[in-house]
PDB file of C-alpha atoms in Angstrom:
ATOM      1  CA  SER A 419      33.260   3.949-106.043  1.00 75.00           C
ATOM      2  CA  ALA A 420      36.838   4.639-104.956  1.00 85.00           C
ATOM      3  CA  VAL A 421      40.185   2.962-105.522  1.00 92.00           C
ATOM      4  CA  ILE A 422      41.941   2.309-102.243  1.00 96.00           C
ATOM      5  CA  SER A 423      45.422   0.975-101.683  1.00 97.00           C
ATOM      6  CA  GLN A 424      47.101  -0.117 -98.484  1.00 98.00           C
ATOM      7  CA  LYS A 425      50.728  -0.584 -97.581  1.00 97.00           C
ATOM      8  CA  PRO A 426      52.120  -2.947 -96.579  1.00 97.00           C
ATOM      9  CA  SER A 427      49.923  -5.751 -97.850  1.00 97.00           C
ATOM     10  CA  ARG A 428      51.319  -8.015 -95.172  1.00 97.00           C
ATOM     11  CA  ASP A 429      54.002  -8.027 -92.525  1.00 97.00           C
ATOM     12  CA  ILE A 430      55.454 -10.211 -89.815  1.00 98.00           C
ATOM     13  CA  CYS A 431      56.541  -8.309 -86.729  1.00 97.00           C
ATOM     14  CA  GLN A 432      58.101  -9.005 -83.368  1.00 97.00           C
ATOM     15  CA  ARG A 433      56.178  -8.370 -80.177  1.00 97.00           C
ATOM     16  CA  GLY A 434      56.812  -5.011 -78.598  1.00 97.00           C
ATOM     17  CA  THR A 435      57.377  -3.256 -81.914  1.00 97.00           C
ATOM     18  CA  SER A 436      55.038  -0.959 -83.826  1.00 98.00           C
ATOM     19  CA  LEU A 437      53.786  -1.002 -87.387  1.00 98.00           C
ATOM     20  CA  THR A 438      52.302   1.864 -89.362  1.00 98.00           C
ATOM     21  CA  ILE A 439      49.788   0.991 -92.065  1.00 98.00           C
ATOM     22  CA  GLN A 440      49.092   3.427 -94.862  1.00 98.00           C
ATOM     23  CA  CYS A 441      45.834   3.936 -96.707  1.00 97.00           C
ATOM     24  CA  GLN A 442      45.715   5.924 -99.952  1.00 97.00           C
ATOM     25  CA  VAL A 443      42.560   6.859-101.871  1.00 96.00           C
ATOM     26  CA  ASP A 444      42.321   7.987-105.481  1.00 94.00           C
ATOM     27  CA  SER A 445      39.930  10.830-104.674  1.00 91.00           C
ATOM     28  CA  GLN A 446      39.300  13.245-101.855  1.00 90.00           C
ATOM     29  CA  VAL A 447      37.043  11.869 -99.150  1.00 90.00           C
ATOM     30  CA  THR A 448      35.937  13.314 -95.862  1.00 87.00           C
ATOM     31  CA  MET A 449      35.284  10.109 -93.996  1.00 88.00           C
ATOM     32  CA  MET A 450      37.743   7.272 -93.608  1.00 94.00           C
ATOM     33  CA  PHE A 451      37.488   4.290 -91.328  1.00 96.00           C
ATOM     34  CA  TRP A 452      39.807   1.664 -89.901  1.00 98.00           C
ATOM     35  CA  TYR A 453      38.666  -1.891 -89.190  1.00 97.00           C
ATOM     36  CA  ARG A 454      40.243  -4.981 -87.703  1.00 97.00           C
ATOM     37  CA  GLN A 455      39.436  -8.546 -88.683  1.00 96.00           C
ATOM     38  CA  GLN A 456      40.835 -11.113 -86.318  1.00 96.00           C
ATOM     39  CA  PRO A 457      41.456 -14.633 -87.625  1.00 93.00           C
ATOM     40  CA  GLY A 458      38.197 -16.355 -88.503  1.00 91.00           C
ATOM     41  CA  GLN A 459      36.159 -13.394 -87.273  1.00 92.00           C
ATOM     42  CA  SER A 460      34.117 -10.639 -88.783  1.00 93.00           C
ATOM     43  CA  LEU A 461      35.162  -7.005 -89.114  1.00 95.00           C
ATOM     44  CA  THR A 462      35.216  -4.660 -86.138  1.00 96.00           C
ATOM     45  CA  LEU A 463      35.381  -0.891 -86.470  1.00 96.00           C
ATOM     46  CA  ILE A 464      38.420   0.588 -84.730  1.00 97.00           C
ATOM     47  CA  ALA A 465      37.926   4.280 -85.415  1.00 97.00           C
ATOM     48  CA  THR A 466      36.620   6.926 -87.737  1.00 94.00           C
ATOM     49  CA  ALA A 467      39.239   9.306 -89.121  1.00 93.00           C
ATOM     50  CA  ASN A 468      37.907  12.552 -90.504  1.00 85.00           C
ATOM     51  CA  GLN A 469      40.308  15.106 -91.908  1.00 82.00           C
ATOM     52  CA  GLY A 470      40.697  18.123 -89.701  1.00 81.00           C
ATOM     53  CA  SER A 471      39.567  16.489 -86.483  1.00 83.00           C
ATOM     54  CA  GLU A 472      40.753  13.919 -83.993  1.00 88.00           C
ATOM     55  CA  ALA A 473      39.898  10.322 -84.760  1.00 93.00           C
ATOM     56  CA  THR A 474      36.889   8.892 -82.974  1.00 95.00           C
ATOM     57  CA  TYR A 475      37.596   5.507 -81.404  1.00 96.00           C
ATOM     58  CA  GLU A 476      35.110   2.721 -80.780  1.00 96.00           C
ATOM     59  CA  SER A 477      34.706   1.059 -77.433  1.00 95.00           C
ATOM     60  CA  GLY A 478      37.656  -1.191 -76.700  1.00 96.00           C
ATOM     61  CA  PHE A 479      40.126   0.743 -78.843  1.00 97.00           C
ATOM     62  CA  VAL A 480      42.354   3.532 -77.538  1.00 96.00           C
ATOM     63  CA  ILE A 481      44.536   6.142 -79.169  1.00 96.00           C
ATOM     64  CA  ASP A 482      47.691   5.051 -77.367  1.00 97.00           C
ATOM     65  CA  LYS A 483      47.443   1.602 -78.902  1.00 97.00           C
ATOM     66  CA  PHE A 484      46.093   2.607 -82.342  1.00 98.00           C
ATOM     67  CA  PRO A 485      47.166   6.173 -83.135  1.00 96.00           C
ATOM     68  CA  ILE A 486      45.720   7.457 -86.388  1.00 96.00           C
ATOM     69  CA  SER A 487      46.802  10.306 -88.602  1.00 94.00           C
ATOM     70  CA  ARG A 488      44.731  11.977 -91.298  1.00 94.00           C
ATOM     71  CA  PRO A 489      46.930  14.673 -92.835  1.00 92.00           C
ATOM     72  CA  ASN A 490      44.795  15.257 -95.944  1.00 92.00           C
ATOM     73  CA  LEU A 491      41.687  14.116 -97.778  1.00 92.00           C
ATOM     74  CA  THR A 492      43.335  11.212 -99.609  1.00 94.00           C
ATOM     75  CA  PHE A 493      45.584   9.610 -96.993  1.00 95.00           C
ATOM     76  CA  SER A 494      45.532   8.114 -93.516  1.00 96.00           C
ATOM     77  CA  THR A 495      47.757   5.960 -91.348  1.00 97.00           C
ATOM     78  CA  LEU A 496      47.000   3.542 -88.542  1.00 98.00           C
ATOM     79  CA  THR A 497      49.788   2.539 -86.177  1.00 98.00           C
ATOM     80  CA  VAL A 498      49.568  -0.644 -84.161  1.00 98.00           C
ATOM     81  CA  SER A 499      51.752   0.056 -81.145  1.00 98.00           C
ATOM     82  CA  ASN A 500      53.602  -2.210 -78.757  1.00 97.00           C
ATOM     83  CA  MET A 501      52.313  -5.248 -80.595  1.00 97.00           C
ATOM     84  CA  SER A 502      51.478  -8.593 -79.073  1.00 97.00           C
ATOM     85  CA  PRO A 503      50.407 -11.829 -80.800  1.00 97.00           C
ATOM     86  CA  GLU A 504      46.778 -10.874 -80.069  1.00 96.00           C
ATOM     87  CA  ASP A 505      47.177  -8.024 -82.568  1.00 97.00           C
ATOM     88  CA  SER A 506      47.619 -10.509 -85.392  1.00 97.00           C
ATOM     89  CA  SER A 507      44.764  -9.559 -87.691  1.00 97.00           C
ATOM     90  CA  ILE A 508      43.849  -8.087 -91.026  1.00 97.00           C
ATOM     91  CA  TYR A 509      43.592  -4.317 -90.811  1.00 98.00           C
ATOM     92  CA  LEU A 510      41.386  -2.616 -93.379  1.00 98.00           C
ATOM     93  CA  CYS A 511      40.671   0.962 -94.229  1.00 97.00           C
ATOM     94  CA  SER A 512      37.495   2.102 -95.893  1.00 96.00           C
ATOM     95  CA  VAL A 513      36.160   5.372 -97.246  1.00 94.00           C
ATOM     96  CA  GLU A 514      32.787   6.926 -97.754  1.00 88.00           C
ATOM     97  CA  PRO A 515      33.046   8.940-100.978  1.00 82.00           C
ATOM     98  CA  ASP A 516      31.566  12.406-100.644  1.00 71.00           C
ATOM     99  CA  ARG A 517      29.998  12.392-104.078  1.00 63.00           C
ATOM    100  CA  THR A 518      27.720   9.401-103.467  1.00 61.00           C
ATOM    101  CA  PHE A 519      25.664  11.189-100.808  1.00 63.00           C
ATOM    102  CA  THR A 520      25.061   7.841 -99.170  1.00 73.00           C
ATOM    103  CA  ASP A 521      26.682   5.937 -96.331  1.00 78.00           C
ATOM    104  CA  THR A 522      28.209   3.396 -98.708  1.00 87.00           C
ATOM    105  CA  GLN A 523      31.756   2.483 -97.776  1.00 91.00           C
ATOM    106  CA  TYR A 524      34.439   1.087-100.037  1.00 94.00           C
ATOM    107  CA  PHE A 525      37.220  -1.001 -98.605  1.00 96.00           C
ATOM    108  CA  GLY A 526      40.896  -1.389 -99.257  1.00 96.00           C
ATOM    109  CA  PRO A 527      42.506  -4.791 -99.750  1.00 96.00           C
ATOM    110  CA  GLY A 528      43.695  -5.009 -96.161  1.00 97.00           C
ATOM    111  CA  THR A 529      47.021  -5.440 -94.382  1.00 98.00           C
ATOM    112  CA  ARG A 530      47.650  -8.881 -92.967  1.00 97.00           C
ATOM    113  CA  LEU A 531      49.675  -8.567 -89.771  1.00 98.00           C
ATOM    114  CA  THR A 532      51.302 -11.441 -87.947  1.00 97.00           C
ATOM    115  CA  VAL A 533      52.927 -10.765 -84.598  1.00 97.00           C
ATOM    116  CA  LEU A 534      55.387 -13.323 -83.276  1.00 96.00           C
TER     117      LEU A 534
ATOM    118  CA  ASP B 287      21.924  -0.742 -84.181  1.00 61.00           C
ATOM    119  CA  ALA B 288      19.379  -3.299 -85.308  1.00 67.00           C
ATOM    120  CA  LYS B 289      20.573  -6.890 -85.181  1.00 88.00           C
ATOM    121  CA  THR B 290      20.518  -9.095 -88.268  1.00 94.00           C
ATOM    122  CA  THR B 291      20.191 -12.861 -88.505  1.00 95.00           C
ATOM    123  CA  GLN B 292      21.544 -14.801 -91.472  1.00 97.00           C
ATOM    124  CA  PRO B 293      22.023 -18.497 -92.150  1.00 97.00           C
ATOM    125  CA  THR B 294      25.558 -19.596 -91.456  1.00 97.00           C
ATOM    126  CA  SER B 295      26.077 -21.161 -94.854  1.00 97.00           C
ATOM    127  CA  MET B 296      24.362 -21.904 -98.150  1.00 97.00           C
ATOM    128  CA  ASP B 297      25.177 -23.769-101.323  1.00 97.00           C
ATOM    129  CA  CYS B 298      24.167 -22.825-104.829  1.00 96.00           C
ATOM    130  CA  ALA B 299      24.760 -24.478-108.181  1.00 97.00           C
ATOM    131  CA  GLU B 300      26.550 -22.387-110.749  1.00 97.00           C
ATOM    132  CA  GLY B 301      24.140 -20.675-113.125  1.00 97.00           C
ATOM    133  CA  ARG B 302      21.269 -20.817-110.676  1.00 97.00           C
ATOM    134  CA  ALA B 303      19.921 -17.928-108.654  1.00 97.00           C
ATOM    135  CA  ALA B 304      21.321 -17.546-105.152  1.00 98.00           C
ATOM    136  CA  ASN B 305      18.780 -16.221-102.667  1.00 98.00           C
ATOM    137  CA  LEU B 306      20.327 -15.076 -99.413  1.00 98.00           C
ATOM    138  CA  PRO B 307      17.855 -14.250 -96.625  1.00 98.00           C
ATOM    139  CA  CYS B 308      18.308 -11.822 -93.758  1.00 97.00           C
ATOM    140  CA  ASN B 309      16.089 -11.087 -90.793  1.00 96.00           C
ATOM    141  CA  HIS B 310      16.168  -7.643 -89.209  1.00 94.00           C
ATOM    142  CA  SER B 311      12.977  -7.497 -87.173  1.00 92.00           C
ATOM    143  CA  THR B 312      14.093  -4.559 -84.988  1.00 91.00           C
ATOM    144  CA  ILE B 313      14.956  -2.250 -87.880  1.00 92.00           C
ATOM    145  CA  SER B 314      13.926   1.375 -87.473  1.00 89.00           C
ATOM    146  CA  GLY B 315      12.116   3.413 -90.090  1.00 83.00           C
ATOM    147  CA  ASN B 316      15.139   5.387 -91.250  1.00 86.00           C
ATOM    148  CA  GLU B 317      17.697   2.576 -91.230  1.00 91.00           C
ATOM    149  CA  TYR B 318      19.008   1.256 -94.516  1.00 92.00           C
ATOM    150  CA  VAL B 319      19.777  -2.373 -95.296  1.00 95.00           C
ATOM    151  CA  TYR B 320      23.244  -2.833 -96.805  1.00 95.00           C
ATOM    152  CA  TRP B 321      24.784  -5.933 -98.319  1.00 97.00           C
ATOM    153  CA  TYR B 322      28.505  -6.517 -98.626  1.00 97.00           C
ATOM    154  CA  ARG B 323      30.477  -9.589 -99.504  1.00 97.00           C
ATOM    155  CA  GLN B 324      33.994 -10.666 -98.690  1.00 97.00           C
ATOM    156  CA  ILE B 325      35.803 -12.975-101.019  1.00 95.00           C
ATOM    157  CA  HIS B 326      38.574 -14.884 -99.325  1.00 89.00           C
ATOM    158  CA  SER B 327      41.582 -12.725 -98.436  1.00 82.00           C
ATOM    159  CA  GLN B 328      40.063  -9.575 -99.888  1.00 92.00           C
ATOM    160  CA  GLY B 329      38.448  -6.490 -98.420  1.00 95.00           C
ATOM    161  CA  PRO B 330      34.647  -6.372 -98.274  1.00 96.00           C
ATOM    162  CA  GLN B 331      32.893  -5.375-101.480  1.00 96.00           C
ATOM    163  CA  TYR B 332      29.754  -3.256-101.520  1.00 95.00           C
ATOM    164  CA  ILE B 333      26.856  -4.945-103.322  1.00 96.00           C
ATOM    165  CA  ILE B 334      23.642  -3.021-102.841  1.00 96.00           C
ATOM    166  CA  HIS B 335      21.531  -1.174-100.317  1.00 95.00           C
ATOM    167  CA  GLY B 336      17.906  -0.155 -99.863  1.00 94.00           C
ATOM    168  CA  LEU B 337      15.419   1.453 -97.524  1.00 93.00           C
ATOM    169  CA  LYS B 338      12.014   0.027 -98.386  1.00 91.00           C
ATOM    170  CA  ASN B 339      11.767  -0.309-102.142  1.00 87.00           C
ATOM    171  CA  ASN B 340      13.263  -3.213-104.014  1.00 94.00           C
ATOM    172  CA  GLU B 341      16.558  -2.357-105.643  1.00 95.00           C
ATOM    173  CA  THR B 342      18.513  -3.802-108.542  1.00 96.00           C
ATOM    174  CA  ASN B 343      21.965  -3.092-109.896  1.00 95.00           C
ATOM    175  CA  GLU B 344      24.451  -4.883-112.091  1.00 95.00           C
ATOM    176  CA  MET B 345      25.462  -7.217-109.302  1.00 94.00           C
ATOM    177  CA  ALA B 346      22.268  -8.188-107.537  1.00 97.00           C
ATOM    178  CA  SER B 347      18.690  -7.490-106.544  1.00 98.00           C
ATOM    179  CA  LEU B 348      17.496  -6.630-103.065  1.00 98.00           C
ATOM    180  CA  ILE B 349      13.993  -7.536-102.040  1.00 97.00           C
ATOM    181  CA  ILE B 350      12.758  -5.940 -98.808  1.00 96.00           C
ATOM    182  CA  THR B 351       9.483  -7.085 -97.279  1.00 95.00           C
ATOM    183  CA  GLU B 352       6.740  -4.541 -96.807  1.00 94.00           C
ATOM    184  CA  ASP B 353       7.150  -4.550 -93.036  1.00 94.00           C
ATOM    185  CA  ARG B 354      10.934  -4.214 -93.542  1.00 94.00           C
ATOM    186  CA  LYS B 355      11.611  -6.985 -91.054  1.00 95.00           C
ATOM    187  CA  SER B 356      13.455  -9.114 -93.564  1.00 96.00           C
ATOM    188  CA  SER B 357      15.183  -8.929 -96.909  1.00 97.00           C
ATOM    189  CA  THR B 358      16.617 -11.207 -99.561  1.00 98.00           C
ATOM    190  CA  LEU B 359      19.676 -10.648-101.690  1.00 98.00           C
ATOM    191  CA  ILE B 360      19.380 -12.297-105.082  1.00 98.00           C
ATOM    192  CA  LEU B 361      22.331 -13.131-107.302  1.00 97.00           C
ATOM    193  CA  PRO B 362      20.467 -14.031-110.502  1.00 97.00           C
ATOM    194  CA  HIS B 363      23.072 -16.300-112.098  1.00 95.00           C
ATOM    195  CA  ALA B 364      25.652 -17.357-109.544  1.00 97.00           C
ATOM    196  CA  THR B 365      29.166 -18.143-110.711  1.00 97.00           C
ATOM    197  CA  LEU B 366      32.111 -19.706-108.915  1.00 97.00           C
ATOM    198  CA  ARG B 367      33.488 -16.202-108.385  1.00 96.00           C
ATOM    199  CA  ASP B 368      30.467 -15.400-106.212  1.00 97.00           C
ATOM    200  CA  THR B 369      31.717 -17.783-103.533  1.00 98.00           C
ATOM    201  CA  ALA B 370      32.162 -15.493-100.527  1.00 97.00           C
ATOM    202  CA  VAL B 371      30.826 -14.478 -97.131  1.00 97.00           C
ATOM    203  CA  TYR B 372      27.792 -12.236 -97.555  1.00 98.00           C
ATOM    204  CA  TYR B 373      26.992  -9.691 -94.869  1.00 97.00           C
ATOM    205  CA  CYS B 374      23.578  -8.138 -94.331  1.00 97.00           C
ATOM    206  CA  ILE B 375      23.923  -4.933 -92.298  1.00 95.00           C
ATOM    207  CA  VAL B 376      21.360  -2.538 -90.930  1.00 93.00           C
ATOM    208  CA  PHE B 377      23.046   0.841 -91.039  1.00 88.00           C
ATOM    209  CA  SER B 378      22.260   3.532 -88.515  1.00 81.00           C
ATOM    210  CA  SER B 379      25.444   5.392 -87.640  1.00 82.00           C
ATOM    211  CA  LYS B 380      28.058   2.825 -88.621  1.00 85.00           C
ATOM    212  CA  LEU B 381      28.595  -0.498 -90.368  1.00 88.00           C
ATOM    213  CA  THR B 382      28.381  -3.348 -87.872  1.00 90.00           C
ATOM    214  CA  PHE B 383      29.405  -6.624 -89.459  1.00 92.00           C
ATOM    215  CA  GLY B 384      27.859  -9.824 -88.156  1.00 91.00           C
ATOM    216  CA  THR B 385      28.982 -13.316 -89.015  1.00 92.00           C
ATOM    217  CA  GLY B 386      27.331 -13.348 -92.432  1.00 96.00           C
ATOM    218  CA  THR B 387      26.386 -16.220 -94.730  1.00 97.00           C
ATOM    219  CA  ARG B 388      29.100 -18.254 -96.349  1.00 97.00           C
ATOM    220  CA  LEU B 389      27.877 -18.927 -99.894  1.00 98.00           C
ATOM    221  CA  GLN B 390      29.515 -21.777-101.743  1.00 98.00           C
ATOM    222  CA  VAL B 391      28.819 -21.891-105.468  1.00 97.00           C
ATOM    223  CA  THR B 392      29.446 -25.314-106.947  1.00 96.00           C
ATOM    224  CA  LEU B 393      29.675 -26.802-110.411  1.00 93.00           C
TER     225      LEU B 393
END
């Protein structure tokens, strides 16, 4: 498995501002993912962030709203830009460890965002 | 991606086996079945996965029918800490989470 940490664990933000969420992994991984979980809902994949290439966004998510950086094999950031109350969600990163040779993903604890 | 169908909720007495069913009748031959769970306010936790053979690890057993159209996750001795939402996912190119089964383990 992999040990994943996220910062911040939670935040309360004003509409119109931006928040950058960090995801740190204890080992080098090629594939990292960002998910959103809206209140009372299941998880939805936002984008796949592979080191050395541009992030690949899922339908309904755009780079201008959710820019992602992946500067190295252990770290990634997701920015939620120009926030509105509809962005209030839990944001989770996950990784697919290279050494498992499977598609198993391991998730971080999540960042709980409230937008006022 | 193949769709999965799970009961919305289930109850299980502590110490008893919890059997969580999942239907995936449109699964393709090379698609794996994955199970995750999400304990309240935590990130999802990987449990087990399989292709066509039954699988067992320290957390659970996965029974996949011969036609692969359904599977059952078995927690052999459920405890209160197993109370969570359990997601059955057919993986092709990405993890697509459905609504899952909310398992409540009771005393």
